[in-house]
Short mmCIF file of C-alpha atoms in Angstrom, two decimals:
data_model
loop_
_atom_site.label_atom_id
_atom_site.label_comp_id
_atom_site.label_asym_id
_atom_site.label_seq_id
_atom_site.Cartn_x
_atom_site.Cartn_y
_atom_site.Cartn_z
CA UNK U 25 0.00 0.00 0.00
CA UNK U 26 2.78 2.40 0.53
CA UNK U 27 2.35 2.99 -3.63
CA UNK U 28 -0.60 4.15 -2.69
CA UNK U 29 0.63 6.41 0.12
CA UNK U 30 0.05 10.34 -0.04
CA UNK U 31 3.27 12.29 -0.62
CA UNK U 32 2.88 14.22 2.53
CA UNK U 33 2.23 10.50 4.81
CA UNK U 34 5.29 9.31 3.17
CA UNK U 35 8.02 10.16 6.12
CA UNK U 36 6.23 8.27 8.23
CA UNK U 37 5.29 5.72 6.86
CA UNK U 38 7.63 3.12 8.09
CA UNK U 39 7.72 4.91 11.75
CA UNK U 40 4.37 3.61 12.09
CA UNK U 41 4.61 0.22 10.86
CA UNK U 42 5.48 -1.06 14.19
CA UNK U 43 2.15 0.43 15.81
CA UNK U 44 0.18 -2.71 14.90
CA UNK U 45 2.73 -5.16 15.74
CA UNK U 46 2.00 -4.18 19.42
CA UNK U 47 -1.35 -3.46 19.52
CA UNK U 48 -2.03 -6.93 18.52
CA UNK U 49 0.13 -8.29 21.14
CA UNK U 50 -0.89 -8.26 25.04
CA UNK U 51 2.29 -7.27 26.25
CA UNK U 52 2.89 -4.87 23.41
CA UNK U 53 -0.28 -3.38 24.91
CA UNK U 54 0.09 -3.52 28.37
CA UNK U 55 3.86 -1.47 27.96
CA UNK U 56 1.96 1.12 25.72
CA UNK U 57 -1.23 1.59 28.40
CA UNK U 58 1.77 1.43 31.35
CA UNK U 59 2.93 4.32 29.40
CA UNK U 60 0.70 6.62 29.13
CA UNK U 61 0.01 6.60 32.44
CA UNK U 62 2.67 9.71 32.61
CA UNK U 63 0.43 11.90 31.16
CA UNK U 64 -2.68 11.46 33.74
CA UNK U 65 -3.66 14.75 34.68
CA UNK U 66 -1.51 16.85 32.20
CA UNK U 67 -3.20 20.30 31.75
CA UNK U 68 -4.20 21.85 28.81
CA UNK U 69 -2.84 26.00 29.32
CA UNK U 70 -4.76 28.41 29.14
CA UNK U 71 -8.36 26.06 30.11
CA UNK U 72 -10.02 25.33 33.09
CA UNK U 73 -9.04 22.12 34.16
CA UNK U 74 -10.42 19.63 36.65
CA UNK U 75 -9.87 16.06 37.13
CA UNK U 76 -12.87 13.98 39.18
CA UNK U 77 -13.82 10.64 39.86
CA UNK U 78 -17.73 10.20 39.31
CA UNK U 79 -20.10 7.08 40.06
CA UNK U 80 -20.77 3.78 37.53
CA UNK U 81 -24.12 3.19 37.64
CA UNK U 82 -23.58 -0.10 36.31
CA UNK U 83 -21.49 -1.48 39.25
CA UNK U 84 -18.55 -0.75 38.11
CA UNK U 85 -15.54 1.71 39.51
CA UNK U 86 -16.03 5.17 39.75
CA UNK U 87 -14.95 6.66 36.12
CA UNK U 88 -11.95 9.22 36.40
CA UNK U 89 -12.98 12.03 34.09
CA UNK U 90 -11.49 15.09 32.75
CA UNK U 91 -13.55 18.47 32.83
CA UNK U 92 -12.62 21.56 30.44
CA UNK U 93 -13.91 24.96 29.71
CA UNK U 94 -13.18 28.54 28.47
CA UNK U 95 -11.67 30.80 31.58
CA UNK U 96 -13.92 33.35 32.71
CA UNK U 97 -16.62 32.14 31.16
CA UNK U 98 -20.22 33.34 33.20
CA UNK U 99 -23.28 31.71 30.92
CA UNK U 100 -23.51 28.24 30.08
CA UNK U 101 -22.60 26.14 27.92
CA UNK U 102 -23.50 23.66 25.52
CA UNK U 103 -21.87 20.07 26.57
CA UNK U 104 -19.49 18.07 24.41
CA UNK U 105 -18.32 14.28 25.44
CA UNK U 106 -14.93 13.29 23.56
CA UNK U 107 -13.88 9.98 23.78
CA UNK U 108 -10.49 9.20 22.73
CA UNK U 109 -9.11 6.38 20.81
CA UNK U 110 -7.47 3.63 20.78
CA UNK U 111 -8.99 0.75 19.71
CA UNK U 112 -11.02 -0.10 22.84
CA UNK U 113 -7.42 -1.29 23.89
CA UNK U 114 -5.21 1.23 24.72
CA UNK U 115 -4.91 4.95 25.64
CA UNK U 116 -6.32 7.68 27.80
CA UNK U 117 -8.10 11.40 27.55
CA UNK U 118 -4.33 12.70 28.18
CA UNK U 119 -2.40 11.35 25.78
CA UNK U 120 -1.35 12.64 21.84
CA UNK U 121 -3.19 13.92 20.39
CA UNK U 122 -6.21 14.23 22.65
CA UNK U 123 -5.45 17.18 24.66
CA UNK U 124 -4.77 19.17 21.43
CA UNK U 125 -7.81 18.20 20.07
CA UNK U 126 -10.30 19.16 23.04
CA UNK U 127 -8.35 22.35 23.38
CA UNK U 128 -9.39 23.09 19.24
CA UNK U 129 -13.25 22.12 19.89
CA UNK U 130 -13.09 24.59 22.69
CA UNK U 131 -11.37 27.71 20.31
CA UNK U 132 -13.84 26.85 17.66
CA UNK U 133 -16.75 26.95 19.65
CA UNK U 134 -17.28 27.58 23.46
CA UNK U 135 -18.57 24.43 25.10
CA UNK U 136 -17.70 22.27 28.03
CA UNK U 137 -15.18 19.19 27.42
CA UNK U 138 -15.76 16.33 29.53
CA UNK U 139 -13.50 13.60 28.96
CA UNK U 140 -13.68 9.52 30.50
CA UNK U 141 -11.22 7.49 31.15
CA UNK U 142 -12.91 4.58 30.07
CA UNK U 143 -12.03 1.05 31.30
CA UNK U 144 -10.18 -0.39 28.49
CA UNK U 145 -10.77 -3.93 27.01
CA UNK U 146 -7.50 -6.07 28.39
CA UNK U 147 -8.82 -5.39 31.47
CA UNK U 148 -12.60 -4.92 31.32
CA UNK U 149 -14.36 -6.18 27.97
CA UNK U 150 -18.20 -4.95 26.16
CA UNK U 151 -19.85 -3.09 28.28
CA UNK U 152 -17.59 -1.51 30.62
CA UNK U 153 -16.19 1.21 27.89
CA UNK U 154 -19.58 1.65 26.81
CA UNK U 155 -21.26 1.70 30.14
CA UNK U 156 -18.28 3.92 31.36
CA UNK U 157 -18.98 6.99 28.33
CA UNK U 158 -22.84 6.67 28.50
CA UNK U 159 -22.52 6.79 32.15
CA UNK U 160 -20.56 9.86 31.54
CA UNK U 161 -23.02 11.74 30.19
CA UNK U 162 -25.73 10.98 32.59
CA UNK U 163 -24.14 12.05 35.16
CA UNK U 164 -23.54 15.51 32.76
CA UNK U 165 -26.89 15.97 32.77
CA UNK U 166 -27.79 15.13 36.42
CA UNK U 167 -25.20 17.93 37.48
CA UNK U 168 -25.77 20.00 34.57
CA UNK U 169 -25.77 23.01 37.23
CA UNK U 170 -22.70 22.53 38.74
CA UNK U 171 -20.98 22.03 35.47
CA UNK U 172 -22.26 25.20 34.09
CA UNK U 173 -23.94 23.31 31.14
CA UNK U 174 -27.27 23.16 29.50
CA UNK U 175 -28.68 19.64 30.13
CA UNK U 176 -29.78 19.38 26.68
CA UNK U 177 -28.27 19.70 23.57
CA UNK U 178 -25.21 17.21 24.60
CA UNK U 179 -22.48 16.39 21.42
CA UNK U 180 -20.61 13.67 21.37
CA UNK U 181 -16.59 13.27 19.25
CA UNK U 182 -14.55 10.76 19.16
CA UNK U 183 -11.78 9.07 17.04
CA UNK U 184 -11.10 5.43 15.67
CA UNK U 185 -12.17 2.98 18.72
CA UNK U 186 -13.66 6.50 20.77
CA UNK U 187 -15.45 7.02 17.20
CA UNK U 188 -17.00 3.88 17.63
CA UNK U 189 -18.10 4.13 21.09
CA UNK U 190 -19.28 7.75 19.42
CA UNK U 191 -22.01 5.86 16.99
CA UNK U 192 -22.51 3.52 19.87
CA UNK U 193 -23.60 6.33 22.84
CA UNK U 194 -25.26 8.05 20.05
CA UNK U 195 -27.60 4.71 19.12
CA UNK U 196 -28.41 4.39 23.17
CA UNK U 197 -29.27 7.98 23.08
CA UNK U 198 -31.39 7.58 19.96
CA UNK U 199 -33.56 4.70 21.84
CA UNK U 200 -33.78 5.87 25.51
CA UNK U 201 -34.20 9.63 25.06
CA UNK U 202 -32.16 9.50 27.68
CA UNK U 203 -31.05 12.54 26.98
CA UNK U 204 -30.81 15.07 23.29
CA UNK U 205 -27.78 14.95 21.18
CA UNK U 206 -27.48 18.00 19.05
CA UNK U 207 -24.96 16.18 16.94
CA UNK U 208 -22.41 13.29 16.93
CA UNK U 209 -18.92 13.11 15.22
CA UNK U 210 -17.88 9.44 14.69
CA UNK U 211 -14.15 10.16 12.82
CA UNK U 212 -13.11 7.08 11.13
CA UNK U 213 -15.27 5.15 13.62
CA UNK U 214 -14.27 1.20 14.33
CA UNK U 215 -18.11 0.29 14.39
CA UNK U 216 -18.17 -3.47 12.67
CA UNK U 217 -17.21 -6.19 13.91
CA UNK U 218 -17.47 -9.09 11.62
CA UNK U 219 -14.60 -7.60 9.32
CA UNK U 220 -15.84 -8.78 6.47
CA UNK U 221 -15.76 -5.63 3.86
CA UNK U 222 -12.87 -5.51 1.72
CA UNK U 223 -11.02 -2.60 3.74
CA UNK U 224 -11.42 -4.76 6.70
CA UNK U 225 -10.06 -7.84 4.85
CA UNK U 226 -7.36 -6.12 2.83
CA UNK U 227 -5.30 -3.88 4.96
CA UNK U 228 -2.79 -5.98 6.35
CA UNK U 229 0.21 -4.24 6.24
CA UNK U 230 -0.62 -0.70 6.82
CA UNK U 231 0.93 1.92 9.15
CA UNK U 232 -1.12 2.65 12.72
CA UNK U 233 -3.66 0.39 12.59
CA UNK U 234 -4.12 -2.75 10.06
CA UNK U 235 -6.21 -5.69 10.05
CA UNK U 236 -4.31 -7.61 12.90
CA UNK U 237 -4.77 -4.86 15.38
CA UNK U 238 -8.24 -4.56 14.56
CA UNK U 239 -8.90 -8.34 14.82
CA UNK U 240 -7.21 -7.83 18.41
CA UNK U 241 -9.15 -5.14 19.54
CA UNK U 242 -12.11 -6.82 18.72
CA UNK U 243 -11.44 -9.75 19.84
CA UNK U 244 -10.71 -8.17 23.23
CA UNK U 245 -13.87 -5.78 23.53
CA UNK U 246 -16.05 -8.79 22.81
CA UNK U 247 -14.56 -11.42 24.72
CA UNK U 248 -17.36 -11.92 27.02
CA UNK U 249 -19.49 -12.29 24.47
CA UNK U 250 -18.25 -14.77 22.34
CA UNK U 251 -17.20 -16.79 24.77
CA UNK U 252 -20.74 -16.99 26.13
CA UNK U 253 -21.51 -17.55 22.43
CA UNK U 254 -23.65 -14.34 22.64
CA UNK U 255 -25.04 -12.24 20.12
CA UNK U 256 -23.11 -9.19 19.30
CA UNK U 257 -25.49 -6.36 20.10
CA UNK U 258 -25.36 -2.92 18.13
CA UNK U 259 -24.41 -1.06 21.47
CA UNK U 260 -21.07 -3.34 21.01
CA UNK U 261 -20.36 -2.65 17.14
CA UNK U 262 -22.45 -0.02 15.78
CA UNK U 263 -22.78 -1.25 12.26
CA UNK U 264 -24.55 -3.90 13.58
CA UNK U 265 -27.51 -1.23 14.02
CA UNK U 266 -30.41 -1.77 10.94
CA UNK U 267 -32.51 1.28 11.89
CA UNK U 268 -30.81 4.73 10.94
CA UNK U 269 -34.14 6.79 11.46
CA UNK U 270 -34.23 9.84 13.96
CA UNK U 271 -30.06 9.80 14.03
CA UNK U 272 -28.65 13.35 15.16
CA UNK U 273 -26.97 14.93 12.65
CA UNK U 274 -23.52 13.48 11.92
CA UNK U 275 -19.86 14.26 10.77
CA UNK U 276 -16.98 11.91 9.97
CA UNK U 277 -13.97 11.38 7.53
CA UNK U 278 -11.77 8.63 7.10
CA UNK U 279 -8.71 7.49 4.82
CA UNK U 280 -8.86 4.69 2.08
CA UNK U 281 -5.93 3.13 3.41
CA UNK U 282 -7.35 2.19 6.47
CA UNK U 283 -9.83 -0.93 7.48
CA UNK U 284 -12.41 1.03 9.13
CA UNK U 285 -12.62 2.81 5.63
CA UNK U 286 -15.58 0.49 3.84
CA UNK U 287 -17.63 0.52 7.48
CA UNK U 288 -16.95 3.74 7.55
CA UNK U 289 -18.74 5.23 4.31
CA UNK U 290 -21.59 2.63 4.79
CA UNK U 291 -22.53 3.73 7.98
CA UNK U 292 -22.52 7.43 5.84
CA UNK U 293 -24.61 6.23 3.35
CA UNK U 294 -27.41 4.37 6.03
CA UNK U 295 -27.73 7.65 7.62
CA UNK U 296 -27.97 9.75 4.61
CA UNK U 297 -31.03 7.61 3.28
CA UNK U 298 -33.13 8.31 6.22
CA UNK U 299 -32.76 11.82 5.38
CA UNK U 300 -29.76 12.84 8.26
CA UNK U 301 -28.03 15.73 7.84
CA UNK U 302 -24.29 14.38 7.12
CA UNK U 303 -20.67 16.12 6.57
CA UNK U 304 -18.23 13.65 5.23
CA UNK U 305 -14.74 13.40 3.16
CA UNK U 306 -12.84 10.26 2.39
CA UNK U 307 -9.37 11.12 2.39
CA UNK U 308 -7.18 9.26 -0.49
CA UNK U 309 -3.49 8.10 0.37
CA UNK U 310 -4.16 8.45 3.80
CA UNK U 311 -3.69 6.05 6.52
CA UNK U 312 -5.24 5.56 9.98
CA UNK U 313 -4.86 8.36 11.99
CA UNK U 314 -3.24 10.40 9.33
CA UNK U 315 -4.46 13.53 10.70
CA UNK U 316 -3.05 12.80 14.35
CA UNK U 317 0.22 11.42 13.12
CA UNK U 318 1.51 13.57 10.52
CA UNK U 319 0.03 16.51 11.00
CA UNK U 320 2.49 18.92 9.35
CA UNK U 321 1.26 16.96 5.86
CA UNK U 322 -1.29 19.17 3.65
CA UNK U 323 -3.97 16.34 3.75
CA UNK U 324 -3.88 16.51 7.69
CA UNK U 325 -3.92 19.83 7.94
CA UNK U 326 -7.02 19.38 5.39
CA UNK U 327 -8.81 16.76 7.07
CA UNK U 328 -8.04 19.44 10.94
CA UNK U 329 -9.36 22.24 9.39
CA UNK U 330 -12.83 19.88 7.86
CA UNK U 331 -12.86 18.54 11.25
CA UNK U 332 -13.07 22.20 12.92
CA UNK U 333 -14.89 23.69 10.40
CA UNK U 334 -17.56 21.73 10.20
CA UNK U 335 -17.96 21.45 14.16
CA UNK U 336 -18.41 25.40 13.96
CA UNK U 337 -20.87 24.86 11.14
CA UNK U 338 -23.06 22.35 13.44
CA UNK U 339 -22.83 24.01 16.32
CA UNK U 340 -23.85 27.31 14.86
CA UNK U 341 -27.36 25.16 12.97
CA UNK U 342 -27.63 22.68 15.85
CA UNK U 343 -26.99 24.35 19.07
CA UNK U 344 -29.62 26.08 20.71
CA UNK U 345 -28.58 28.47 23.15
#
């Protein structure tokens, strides 16, 4: 695939090559997660910034979450949930790129950042990630006064493995009213499962994240399942979801050398014929994570400003304040 590569992803290409190798390995993922522990509590300048520890209401441990907003900021403020990625298996709300990324949602547009350390799927498979971001956001809205939010209107970002936990909090949403999402953005969401579309199948040997890695990190979030021989519900893998109707509106992009790119578009395309309202751009050349990665490279710095853009564009039509 590296043919195939953008110009700009070029320099990097090889760098990343060994990203897969350990994510598809336990101990390649246990050194990565031991890691990135460093960065717990790391501050974004310039924000308000507050680390607490709030209540599963599944049975689970309390959730460490991280809490951001403009400074000297009076009214309130619209909510938005990012979830970060990883795969289900590996990172945290503090480590690269995340902290960058919460700081641009909050330039573009004021809001309130709320980020969960979700339990991650070595250590806790399906639900507890799941249970862990919806939770999240429940709790937002029971102490929507104390957070200095509006308790409707939520939005909901993530990226790769926090995209799909994105599509999957959004789905919940969609069927328990639970609470209003203005808008979701699912970026190159890992949403299905079975692997079976040709992305899925065929990229085996590209930089970041390839087919291995993905097998892994679905074979860990759904270990419970399948070894209970258990049906794999859509709040697990989101493509697995048949009814698109009453979505929120929805943005998303993705690279074609990726395996969440087929997925991907077809999740796109099921929301778009029940009449959602639907930013997209597929990315050619580009790899998983591309943006993240290389981010000096023209199509990154693309696919940041799309990203940012259309976030302003939503909030401005979707946000009621």
């Amino acid at each position: 695939m590296k043919e195939l590569t953008d110009k700009g992803l070029l320099p990097k290409y090889n760098t990343f090559k060994s990203f897969p190798f350990l994510a598809s390995r336990n101990w390649g993922i246990k050194m990565m997660n031991f890691s990135a522990r460093i960065f717990n509590g790391k501050k974004i300048k310039g924000l308000y910034n507050e680390e607490r520890f709030i209540p599963s209401k599944n049975g689970g441990p309390d959730i460490r979450v991280r809490i951001f907003k403009p400074l000297n900021v009076e009214r309130k403020l619209p909510l938005l949930q990012y979830i970060h990625g990883g795969g289900y298996i590996l990172g945290s709300p503090e480590m690269t790129p995340n902290l960058d990324i919460i700081k641009q949602f909050i330039e573009k547009r004021p809001c309130v950042v709320i980020a969960p350390a979700y339990r991650r799927a070595l250590d806790a498979p399906y639900p507890a990630a799941f249970n862990d971001c919806y939770d999240t956001l429940l709790w937002a809205k029971e102490n929507a006064e104390e957070l200095g939010i509006y308790d409707d209107n939520f939005m909901v970002a993530g990226h790769s493995g926090g995209g799909g936990l994105t599509a999957a909090v959004a789905l919940k949403a969609r069927d328990t009213k639970d609470f209003n999402l203005a808008f979701q953005m699912p970026f190159y969401p890992m949403i299905d499962d079975r692997q079976n579309t040709k992305s899925a199948k065929e990229m085996t040997s590209v930089p970041v994240w390839n087919a291995k890695s993905n097998k892994k990190g679905w074979d860990s979030y759904l270990k419970n399942l399948r070894d209970n021989n258990e049906e794999i519900p859509p709040y697990a893998a989101a493509a697995r979801n048949k009814d698109y109707k009453n979505f929120p509106p929805t943005i998303s992009f993705v690279g074609d050398l990726e395996p969440f790119k087929d997925e991907t578009i077809a999740y796109i395309n099921a929301l778009k014929e029940e009449g959602i309202d639907t930013k997209f751009k597929l990315y050619k050349g580009a790899y998983h994570g591309f943006d993240a990665y290389v981010p000096d490279a023209q199509i990154s710095k693309d696919a940041v400003k799309f990203t940012y853009d259309s976030f302003g564009e939503f909030y401005d039509k979707y946000i009621n304040l």
